[in-house]
């Protein structure tokens, strides 16, 4: 846990968010500025700054984020239509919150190209 990290504070319930799923490994909550009808952020409960700071021991939680995403897509009614998952890393990647997170975005047709 980082004292200054907004996502750590959401995980520990010290800051309000619309949490849609939580277990001992991950927390999922609605993005404050949604870009589509469904826009959920899924984060490890443990503070990991970014993909750039991942260790081999984190592989299990990263895999778990994907299976939680699959479940949330069903709950949100977007599993059939399809959805996009994005993880930004570092400045050029567009990362603005430095607690690793996966955006789960759907409910409308995604636009291309991604870059
Ligand atoms: P990124 O640019 O990939 O680091 O994404 C950070 C995301 O976090 C952005 O989409 C923000 O809208 C979202 N965000 C920032 N603060 C909060 C918050 N307190 N609760 C929910 N979403 C947030
Ligand atoms: Zn954090």
Short mmCIF file of N, CA and C and ligand atoms in Angstrom, two decimals:
data_model
loop_
_atom_site.label_atom_id
_atom_site.label_comp_id
_atom_site.label_asym_id
_atom_site.label_seq_id
_atom_site.Cartn_x
_atom_site.Cartn_y
_atom_site.Cartn_z
N UNK A 1 0.85 -1.20 0.00
CA UNK A 1 0.00 0.00 0.00
C UNK A 1 0.88 1.25 0.00
N UNK A 2 0.53 2.18 -0.89
CA UNK A 2 1.23 3.46 -0.92
C UNK A 2 0.31 4.53 -0.31
N UNK A 3 0.84 5.35 0.58
CA UNK A 3 0.04 6.36 1.28
C UNK A 3 -0.53 7.41 0.34
N UNK A 4 0.14 7.61 -0.80
CA UNK A 4 -0.26 8.70 -1.69
C UNK A 4 -1.03 8.21 -2.92
N UNK A 5 -1.24 6.91 -3.02
CA UNK A 5 -1.83 6.35 -4.25
C UNK A 5 -3.35 6.31 -4.14
N UNK A 6 -4.01 6.96 -5.10
CA UNK A 6 -5.47 7.05 -5.10
C UNK A 6 -6.11 5.66 -5.25
N UNK A 7 -5.50 4.78 -6.06
CA UNK A 7 -6.11 3.46 -6.24
C UNK A 7 -5.92 2.59 -4.99
N UNK A 8 -4.80 2.73 -4.29
CA UNK A 8 -4.64 2.04 -3.00
C UNK A 8 -5.73 2.47 -2.03
N UNK A 9 -6.07 3.76 -2.07
CA UNK A 9 -7.10 4.28 -1.16
C UNK A 9 -8.48 3.75 -1.54
N UNK A 10 -8.71 3.52 -2.83
CA UNK A 10 -9.98 2.90 -3.26
C UNK A 10 -10.02 1.45 -2.79
N UNK A 11 -8.91 0.74 -2.95
CA UNK A 11 -8.85 -0.67 -2.51
C UNK A 11 -9.15 -0.78 -1.01
N UNK A 12 -8.57 0.15 -0.22
CA UNK A 12 -8.73 0.07 1.24
C UNK A 12 -9.99 0.79 1.73
N UNK A 13 -10.78 1.34 0.78
CA UNK A 13 -12.04 2.05 1.08
C UNK A 13 -11.80 3.38 1.81
N UNK A 14 -10.60 3.93 1.72
CA UNK A 14 -10.33 5.25 2.28
C UNK A 14 -10.77 6.36 1.34
N UNK A 15 -11.02 6.01 0.09
CA UNK A 15 -11.58 6.95 -0.89
C UNK A 15 -12.78 6.28 -1.54
N UNK A 16 -13.80 7.08 -1.81
CA UNK A 16 -15.03 6.56 -2.41
C UNK A 16 -14.82 6.22 -3.88
N UNK A 17 -15.45 5.13 -4.29
CA UNK A 17 -15.50 4.77 -5.71
C UNK A 17 -16.68 3.82 -5.85
N UNK A 18 -17.13 3.65 -7.09
CA UNK A 18 -18.19 2.68 -7.33
C UNK A 18 -17.54 1.33 -7.59
N UNK A 19 -17.36 0.59 -6.51
CA UNK A 19 -16.69 -0.72 -6.60
C UNK A 19 -17.71 -1.75 -7.10
N UNK A 20 -17.38 -2.44 -8.18
CA UNK A 20 -18.30 -3.44 -8.73
C UNK A 20 -17.86 -4.86 -8.40
N UNK A 21 -16.63 -5.02 -7.97
CA UNK A 21 -16.14 -6.36 -7.61
C UNK A 21 -14.90 -6.20 -6.74
N UNK A 22 -14.80 -7.05 -5.72
CA UNK A 22 -13.56 -7.08 -4.91
C UNK A 22 -13.38 -8.47 -4.32
N UNK A 23 -12.15 -8.95 -4.34
CA UNK A 23 -11.81 -10.17 -3.62
C UNK A 23 -10.44 -9.96 -2.98
N UNK A 24 -9.81 -11.01 -2.52
CA UNK A 24 -8.56 -10.84 -1.77
C UNK A 24 -7.39 -10.41 -2.67
N UNK A 25 -7.57 -10.49 -3.97
CA UNK A 25 -6.47 -10.17 -4.90
C UNK A 25 -6.67 -8.89 -5.71
N UNK A 26 -7.92 -8.63 -6.11
CA UNK A 26 -8.17 -7.52 -7.03
C UNK A 26 -9.40 -6.72 -6.62
N UNK A 27 -9.46 -5.48 -7.13
CA UNK A 27 -10.63 -4.62 -6.94
C UNK A 27 -10.99 -4.03 -8.30
N UNK A 28 -12.29 -3.96 -8.60
CA UNK A 28 -12.76 -3.37 -9.85
C UNK A 28 -13.76 -2.27 -9.52
N UNK A 29 -13.60 -1.13 -10.18
CA UNK A 29 -14.47 0.02 -9.89
C UNK A 29 -14.67 0.83 -11.17
N UNK A 30 -15.75 1.62 -11.20
CA UNK A 30 -16.06 2.39 -12.40
C UNK A 30 -15.13 3.58 -12.55
N UNK A 31 -14.67 3.79 -13.78
CA UNK A 31 -13.80 4.94 -14.07
C UNK A 31 -14.58 6.24 -13.82
N UNK A 32 -13.92 7.21 -13.24
CA UNK A 32 -14.51 8.52 -12.93
C UNK A 32 -14.92 9.25 -14.21
N UNK A 33 -14.22 9.02 -15.29
CA UNK A 33 -14.50 9.71 -16.56
C UNK A 33 -14.67 8.67 -17.66
N UNK A 34 -15.83 7.99 -17.67
CA UNK A 34 -16.02 6.89 -18.62
C UNK A 34 -15.98 7.33 -20.08
N UNK A 35 -15.36 6.52 -20.91
CA UNK A 35 -15.29 6.82 -22.35
C UNK A 35 -16.27 5.96 -23.15
N UNK A 36 -17.02 5.11 -22.45
CA UNK A 36 -17.98 4.23 -23.10
C UNK A 36 -19.01 3.83 -22.04
N UNK A 37 -20.15 3.24 -22.44
CA UNK A 37 -21.17 2.88 -21.45
C UNK A 37 -20.63 2.00 -20.31
N UNK A 38 -19.75 1.07 -20.62
CA UNK A 38 -19.02 0.33 -19.57
C UNK A 38 -17.57 0.77 -19.59
N UNK A 39 -17.10 1.26 -18.46
CA UNK A 39 -15.67 1.60 -18.33
C UNK A 39 -15.29 1.31 -16.88
N UNK A 40 -14.67 0.17 -16.70
CA UNK A 40 -14.30 -0.32 -15.37
C UNK A 40 -12.79 -0.45 -15.31
N UNK A 41 -12.21 -0.11 -14.16
CA UNK A 41 -10.78 -0.32 -13.93
C UNK A 41 -10.61 -1.51 -13.00
N UNK A 42 -9.74 -2.42 -13.36
CA UNK A 42 -9.45 -3.59 -12.52
C UNK A 42 -8.00 -3.46 -12.06
N UNK A 43 -7.80 -3.50 -10.75
CA UNK A 43 -6.46 -3.28 -10.19
C UNK A 43 -6.09 -4.40 -9.23
N UNK A 44 -4.79 -4.72 -9.15
CA UNK A 44 -4.36 -5.62 -8.07
C UNK A 44 -4.49 -4.87 -6.74
N UNK A 45 -4.89 -5.56 -5.69
CA UNK A 45 -4.98 -4.90 -4.38
C UNK A 45 -3.60 -4.45 -3.90
N UNK A 46 -2.60 -5.21 -4.28
CA UNK A 46 -1.21 -4.86 -3.97
C UNK A 46 -0.76 -3.70 -4.86
N UNK A 47 -0.04 -2.74 -4.29
CA UNK A 47 0.45 -1.61 -5.09
C UNK A 47 1.59 -2.07 -6.00
N UNK A 48 1.31 -2.09 -7.29
CA UNK A 48 2.34 -2.32 -8.31
C UNK A 48 2.27 -1.09 -9.22
N UNK A 49 3.37 -0.41 -9.36
CA UNK A 49 3.35 0.88 -10.06
C UNK A 49 2.88 0.78 -11.52
N UNK A 50 3.40 -0.19 -12.23
CA UNK A 50 3.07 -0.33 -13.65
C UNK A 50 3.55 -1.69 -14.13
N UNK A 51 3.29 -1.99 -15.39
CA UNK A 51 3.80 -3.23 -15.98
C UNK A 51 5.32 -3.26 -15.87
N UNK A 52 5.92 -2.07 -15.91
CA UNK A 52 7.37 -1.96 -15.82
C UNK A 52 7.95 -2.42 -14.49
N UNK A 53 7.10 -2.57 -13.48
CA UNK A 53 7.56 -3.00 -12.16
C UNK A 53 7.09 -4.41 -11.81
N UNK A 54 6.53 -5.12 -12.79
CA UNK A 54 6.03 -6.47 -12.51
C UNK A 54 7.16 -7.43 -12.19
N UNK A 55 6.88 -8.34 -11.26
CA UNK A 55 7.80 -9.42 -10.92
C UNK A 55 7.12 -10.75 -11.28
N UNK A 56 7.93 -11.80 -11.41
CA UNK A 56 7.38 -13.12 -11.74
C UNK A 56 6.29 -13.51 -10.74
N UNK A 57 6.47 -13.14 -9.47
CA UNK A 57 5.49 -13.51 -8.43
C UNK A 57 4.12 -12.84 -8.66
N UNK A 58 4.07 -11.84 -9.52
CA UNK A 58 2.80 -11.15 -9.80
C UNK A 58 1.99 -11.81 -10.92
N UNK A 59 2.53 -12.85 -11.54
CA UNK A 59 1.86 -13.43 -12.70
C UNK A 59 0.46 -13.95 -12.36
N UNK A 60 0.30 -14.50 -11.19
CA UNK A 60 -1.00 -15.07 -10.81
C UNK A 60 -2.06 -13.96 -10.75
N UNK A 61 -1.75 -12.84 -10.12
CA UNK A 61 -2.75 -11.78 -9.98
C UNK A 61 -3.08 -11.15 -11.34
N UNK A 62 -2.09 -11.07 -12.20
CA UNK A 62 -2.34 -10.51 -13.54
C UNK A 62 -3.28 -11.43 -14.32
N UNK A 63 -3.08 -12.72 -14.21
CA UNK A 63 -3.99 -13.68 -14.85
C UNK A 63 -5.39 -13.56 -14.25
N UNK A 64 -5.46 -13.37 -12.95
CA UNK A 64 -6.75 -13.26 -12.26
C UNK A 64 -7.52 -12.03 -12.75
N UNK A 65 -6.80 -10.93 -13.01
CA UNK A 65 -7.46 -9.73 -13.55
C UNK A 65 -8.22 -10.08 -14.84
N UNK A 66 -7.64 -10.92 -15.66
CA UNK A 66 -8.31 -11.26 -16.93
C UNK A 66 -9.55 -12.12 -16.71
N UNK A 67 -9.51 -13.05 -15.76
CA UNK A 67 -10.72 -13.86 -15.54
C UNK A 67 -11.80 -13.04 -14.84
N UNK A 68 -11.41 -12.08 -14.00
CA UNK A 68 -12.39 -11.16 -13.40
C UNK A 68 -13.00 -10.29 -14.52
N UNK A 69 -12.19 -9.86 -15.45
CA UNK A 69 -12.70 -9.06 -16.58
C UNK A 69 -13.75 -9.85 -17.36
N UNK A 70 -13.48 -11.12 -17.59
CA UNK A 70 -14.44 -11.96 -18.32
C UNK A 70 -15.77 -12.02 -17.56
N UNK A 71 -15.71 -12.19 -16.25
CA UNK A 71 -16.93 -12.24 -15.42
C UNK A 71 -17.67 -10.89 -15.46
N UNK A 72 -16.92 -9.80 -15.33
CA UNK A 72 -17.56 -8.47 -15.32
C UNK A 72 -18.20 -8.17 -16.67
N UNK A 73 -17.58 -8.62 -17.75
CA UNK A 73 -18.16 -8.42 -19.08
C UNK A 73 -19.52 -9.10 -19.18
N UNK A 74 -19.64 -10.28 -18.59
CA UNK A 74 -20.94 -10.96 -18.56
C UNK A 74 -21.92 -10.16 -17.72
N UNK A 75 -21.49 -9.74 -16.53
CA UNK A 75 -22.36 -8.96 -15.63
C UNK A 75 -22.85 -7.68 -16.30
N UNK A 76 -21.99 -7.06 -17.08
CA UNK A 76 -22.31 -5.77 -17.73
C UNK A 76 -23.12 -5.94 -19.01
N UNK A 77 -23.25 -7.20 -19.45
CA UNK A 77 -24.01 -7.46 -20.67
C UNK A 77 -23.26 -7.12 -21.94
N UNK A 78 -21.93 -7.12 -21.88
CA UNK A 78 -21.14 -6.77 -23.06
C UNK A 78 -20.32 -7.95 -23.59
N UNK A 79 -20.50 -9.12 -22.97
CA UNK A 79 -19.68 -10.28 -23.36
C UNK A 79 -19.93 -10.68 -24.81
N UNK A 80 -21.20 -10.67 -25.19
CA UNK A 80 -21.55 -11.09 -26.55
C UNK A 80 -21.07 -10.08 -27.59
N UNK A 81 -21.29 -8.82 -27.31
CA UNK A 81 -20.95 -7.77 -28.28
C UNK A 81 -19.46 -7.55 -28.43
N UNK A 82 -18.73 -7.80 -27.34
CA UNK A 82 -17.28 -7.62 -27.35
C UNK A 82 -16.85 -6.38 -26.58
N UNK A 83 -15.59 -6.33 -26.29
CA UNK A 83 -15.08 -5.25 -25.44
C UNK A 83 -13.58 -5.14 -25.65
N UNK A 84 -13.00 -4.10 -25.03
CA UNK A 84 -11.56 -3.84 -25.17
C UNK A 84 -10.95 -3.74 -23.78
N UNK A 85 -9.73 -4.27 -23.64
CA UNK A 85 -8.97 -4.13 -22.39
C UNK A 85 -7.66 -3.42 -22.72
N UNK A 86 -7.35 -2.39 -21.91
CA UNK A 86 -6.18 -1.56 -22.18
C UNK A 86 -5.38 -1.38 -20.90
N UNK A 87 -4.06 -1.49 -21.00
CA UNK A 87 -3.17 -1.13 -19.89
C UNK A 87 -2.13 -0.16 -20.43
N UNK A 88 -2.18 1.07 -19.95
CA UNK A 88 -1.20 2.07 -20.34
C UNK A 88 0.00 1.97 -19.42
N UNK A 89 1.19 2.13 -19.99
CA UNK A 89 2.42 2.03 -19.18
C UNK A 89 3.32 3.21 -19.46
N UNK A 90 3.59 4.00 -18.41
CA UNK A 90 4.52 5.12 -18.52
C UNK A 90 3.95 6.29 -19.32
N UNK A 91 4.74 7.33 -19.43
CA UNK A 91 4.30 8.57 -20.05
C UNK A 91 3.85 8.41 -21.49
N UNK A 92 4.67 7.80 -22.32
CA UNK A 92 4.29 7.63 -23.72
C UNK A 92 3.11 6.68 -23.87
N UNK A 93 2.94 5.79 -22.90
CA UNK A 93 1.80 4.86 -22.93
C UNK A 93 0.51 5.52 -22.51
N UNK A 94 0.62 6.73 -21.95
CA UNK A 94 -0.59 7.44 -21.52
C UNK A 94 -1.02 7.13 -20.10
N UNK A 95 -0.11 6.54 -19.31
CA UNK A 95 -0.46 6.22 -17.92
C UNK A 95 -0.49 7.49 -17.07
N UNK A 96 -1.57 7.70 -16.35
CA UNK A 96 -1.69 8.89 -15.49
C UNK A 96 -1.80 8.52 -14.02
N UNK A 97 -2.24 7.29 -13.72
CA UNK A 97 -2.28 6.82 -12.33
C UNK A 97 -1.31 5.66 -12.21
N UNK A 98 -0.34 5.82 -11.30
CA UNK A 98 0.76 4.86 -11.25
C UNK A 98 0.53 3.75 -10.22
N UNK A 99 -0.61 3.09 -10.43
CA UNK A 99 -0.96 1.81 -9.78
C UNK A 99 -1.53 0.99 -10.92
N UNK A 100 -0.83 -0.07 -11.28
CA UNK A 100 -1.20 -0.86 -12.46
C UNK A 100 -2.71 -1.10 -12.53
N UNK A 101 -3.29 -0.91 -13.70
CA UNK A 101 -4.73 -1.14 -13.87
C UNK A 101 -5.02 -1.54 -15.30
N UNK A 102 -6.09 -2.30 -15.45
CA UNK A 102 -6.59 -2.67 -16.77
C UNK A 102 -7.95 -2.00 -16.95
N UNK A 103 -8.07 -1.24 -18.04
CA UNK A 103 -9.37 -0.65 -18.39
C UNK A 103 -10.19 -1.73 -19.10
N UNK A 104 -11.42 -1.91 -18.67
CA UNK A 104 -12.38 -2.79 -19.37
C UNK A 104 -13.44 -1.86 -19.95
N UNK A 105 -13.46 -1.78 -21.27
CA UNK A 105 -14.30 -0.79 -21.96
C UNK A 105 -15.20 -1.48 -22.95
N UNK A 106 -16.48 -1.12 -22.93
CA UNK A 106 -17.40 -1.74 -23.89
C UNK A 106 -18.76 -1.08 -23.88
N UNK A 107 -19.68 -1.69 -24.60
CA UNK A 107 -21.03 -1.15 -24.70
C UNK A 107 -21.22 -0.29 -25.93
N UNK A 108 -20.17 -0.15 -26.70
CA UNK A 108 -20.25 0.55 -27.99
C UNK A 108 -19.13 0.01 -28.88
N UNK A 109 -19.24 0.25 -30.19
CA UNK A 109 -18.21 -0.22 -31.11
C UNK A 109 -16.93 0.59 -30.90
N UNK A 110 -15.82 -0.11 -30.66
CA UNK A 110 -14.53 0.57 -30.45
C UNK A 110 -14.00 1.12 -31.77
N UNK A 111 -13.30 2.24 -31.65
CA UNK A 111 -12.73 2.86 -32.84
C UNK A 111 -11.28 2.42 -33.04
N UNK A 112 -10.85 2.40 -34.29
CA UNK A 112 -9.47 2.10 -34.64
C UNK A 112 -8.91 3.30 -35.40
N UNK A 113 -7.62 3.50 -35.51
CA UNK A 113 -6.59 2.66 -34.92
C UNK A 113 -6.35 3.01 -33.46
N UNK A 114 -5.65 2.13 -32.74
CA UNK A 114 -5.46 2.33 -31.33
C UNK A 114 -4.38 3.37 -31.02
N UNK A 115 -3.35 3.44 -31.87
CA UNK A 115 -2.22 4.33 -31.56
C UNK A 115 -2.52 5.79 -31.88
P1 LIG B 1 -4.48 5.79 -17.15
O1 LIG B 1 -4.47 7.07 -17.92
O2 LIG B 1 -4.42 4.55 -17.98
O3 LIG B 1 -3.45 5.79 -16.03
O4 LIG B 1 -5.92 5.70 -16.49
C1 LIG B 1 -6.25 6.29 -15.28
C2 LIG B 1 -7.76 6.31 -15.23
O5 LIG B 1 -8.14 6.48 -13.88
C3 LIG B 1 -8.42 7.43 -16.03
O6 LIG B 1 -9.31 6.87 -16.99
C4 LIG B 1 -9.15 8.24 -14.95
O7 LIG B 1 -10.39 8.72 -15.41
C5 LIG B 1 -9.32 7.23 -13.84
N1 LIG B 1 -9.41 7.76 -12.49
C6 LIG B 1 -8.56 8.64 -11.89
N2 LIG B 1 -8.93 8.85 -10.62
C7 LIG B 1 -10.01 8.05 -10.40
C8 LIG B 1 -10.85 7.81 -9.28
N3 LIG B 1 -10.64 8.44 -8.11
N4 LIG B 1 -11.87 6.92 -9.41
C9 LIG B 1 -12.08 6.31 -10.59
N5 LIG B 1 -11.33 6.49 -11.68
C10 LIG B 1 -10.31 7.36 -11.60
ZN1 LIG B 2 -1.47 1.99 -5.25
#
